[in-house]
Each structure stands twice: as structure tokens, then as C-alpha cells.
Amino acid sequence: MHLMMIRLHICQRQKEQFSDGVGYSWIDGLKDHASAQVTDAMLKHANFVYPENTPTTKEGYHYRTIFEKLFPKV
């Protein structure tokens, strides 16, 4: 079995580098969308829903939710 590895410096890139290609308004839109999907209460209790690698931002929580739906733990 082969696992795809992503270089660490690529994983740690900040959104500013991504925004060079799509623009800041697109990134701001993603943040706004995530904030609309995740309430303050959901984020406050994130450690109960995601005890491992708990998201610390609404954006992180939203993406984690999408990931967990696509790749559920069996």
C-alpha cells in the first residue's frame, strides 16, 4: 500500500499564498461561510465532538465536519 505524502512546507503554507491565485475576497467568503455554518456554542464544545486534533476556529471546525462526512471513522 502506498501513501501519498505532502511535503511539510506545503502543508504549512498560509492562506496568503493561496490568495495570490484566487484573491482575498474569495478567502474572506470562505471564512464568512464557515462562520455562518458553525455557531459559537458548537466551537465552544468542539472538544466533545472532535476530541483528537480539536479545531480551534470556526473555519477549521467546518472543514473538519466536511472531512468527517466524506471519510467517516469505521
mmCIF file of C-alpha atoms in Angstrom:
data_model
loop_
_atom_site.group_PDB
_atom_site.id
_atom_site.type_symbol
_atom_site.label_atom_id
_atom_site.label_comp_id
_atom_site.label_asym_id
_atom_site.label_seq_id
_atom_site.Cartn_x
_atom_site.Cartn_y
_atom_site.Cartn_z
ATOM 1 C CA MET A 1 0.000 0.000 0.000
ATOM 2 C CA HIS A 2 1.342 3.414 -0.962
ATOM 3 C CA LEU A 3 0.560 6.555 0.959
ATOM 4 C CA MET A 4 0.714 9.949 -0.692
ATOM 5 C CA MET A 5 2.944 12.273 1.274
ATOM 6 C CA ILE A 6 2.711 16.049 1.093
ATOM 7 C CA ARG A 7 5.829 17.975 1.897
ATOM 8 C CA LEU A 8 5.687 19.745 5.239
ATOM 9 C CA HIS A 9 6.382 23.214 3.799
ATOM 10 C CA ILE A 10 3.362 22.810 1.511
ATOM 11 C CA CYS A 11 1.064 21.755 4.369
ATOM 12 C CA GLN A 12 2.144 24.730 6.458
ATOM 13 C CA ARG A 13 1.518 27.384 3.805
ATOM 14 C CA GLN A 14 -0.689 30.200 4.915
ATOM 15 C CA LYS A 15 -3.741 31.331 3.010
ATOM 16 C CA GLU A 16 -1.986 34.482 1.855
ATOM 17 C CA GLN A 17 -0.002 32.410 -0.628
ATOM 18 C CA PHE A 18 -3.187 30.755 -1.830
ATOM 19 C CA SER A 19 -4.876 34.128 -2.193
ATOM 20 C CA ASP A 20 -2.356 35.166 -4.824
ATOM 21 C CA GLY A 21 -4.206 32.810 -7.165
ATOM 22 C CA VAL A 22 -7.835 33.302 -6.109
ATOM 23 C CA GLY A 23 -7.940 36.707 -4.436
ATOM 24 C CA TYR A 24 -8.602 37.787 -0.873
ATOM 25 C CA SER A 25 -12.334 38.228 -1.398
ATOM 26 C CA TRP A 26 -12.686 34.526 -2.170
ATOM 27 C CA ILE A 27 -10.896 33.587 1.036
ATOM 28 C CA ASP A 28 -12.933 36.059 3.053
ATOM 29 C CA GLY A 29 -16.045 34.470 1.554
ATOM 30 C CA LEU A 30 -14.910 31.034 2.717
ATOM 31 C CA LYS A 31 -14.342 32.355 6.240
ATOM 32 C CA ASP A 32 -17.765 34.030 6.248
ATOM 33 C CA HIS A 33 -19.427 30.840 5.043
ATOM 34 C CA ALA A 34 -17.731 28.791 7.768
ATOM 35 C CA SER A 35 -18.794 31.334 10.400
ATOM 36 C CA ALA A 36 -22.380 31.049 9.215
ATOM 37 C CA GLN A 37 -22.281 27.239 9.490
ATOM 38 C CA VAL A 38 -20.616 26.946 12.912
ATOM 39 C CA THR A 39 -22.102 28.636 15.970
ATOM 40 C CA ASP A 40 -20.128 29.903 18.940
ATOM 41 C CA ALA A 41 -21.659 27.092 21.031
ATOM 42 C CA MET A 42 -20.521 24.461 18.514
ATOM 43 C CA LEU A 43 -16.968 25.783 18.620
ATOM 44 C CA LYS A 44 -17.032 26.006 22.416
ATOM 45 C CA HIS A 45 -17.910 22.300 22.638
ATOM 46 C CA ALA A 46 -15.699 21.166 19.747
ATOM 47 C CA ASN A 47 -13.562 19.082 22.086
ATOM 48 C CA PHE A 48 -16.567 16.818 22.789
ATOM 49 C CA VAL A 49 -17.300 16.302 19.104
ATOM 50 C CA TYR A 50 -13.666 16.094 17.968
ATOM 51 C CA PRO A 51 -11.534 15.071 20.955
ATOM 52 C CA GLU A 52 -8.499 14.384 18.739
ATOM 53 C CA ASN A 53 -6.961 17.371 16.950
ATOM 54 C CA THR A 54 -9.809 19.594 18.092
ATOM 55 C CA PRO A 55 -10.465 22.501 15.711
ATOM 56 C CA THR A 56 -9.824 25.903 17.296
ATOM 57 C CA THR A 57 -11.546 28.089 14.678
ATOM 58 C CA LYS A 58 -14.960 28.045 13.046
ATOM 59 C CA GLU A 59 -13.293 27.568 9.698
ATOM 60 C CA GLY A 60 -11.331 24.590 10.987
ATOM 61 C CA TYR A 61 -14.475 23.116 12.544
ATOM 62 C CA HIS A 62 -16.398 23.480 9.289
ATOM 63 C CA TYR A 63 -13.693 21.784 7.224
ATOM 64 C CA ARG A 64 -13.373 19.032 9.808
ATOM 65 C CA THR A 65 -17.117 18.400 9.578
ATOM 66 C CA ILE A 66 -16.880 18.090 5.798
ATOM 67 C CA PHE A 67 -13.893 15.746 6.105
ATOM 68 C CA GLU A 68 -15.626 13.520 8.656
ATOM 69 C CA LYS A 69 -18.695 13.202 6.403
ATOM 70 C CA LEU A 70 -16.555 12.183 3.430
ATOM 71 C CA PHE A 71 -14.222 9.919 5.396
ATOM 72 C CA PRO A 72 -16.095 8.568 8.434
ATOM 73 C CA LYS A 73 -14.254 6.531 11.007
ATOM 74 C CA VAL A 74 -15.265 2.922 10.810
#
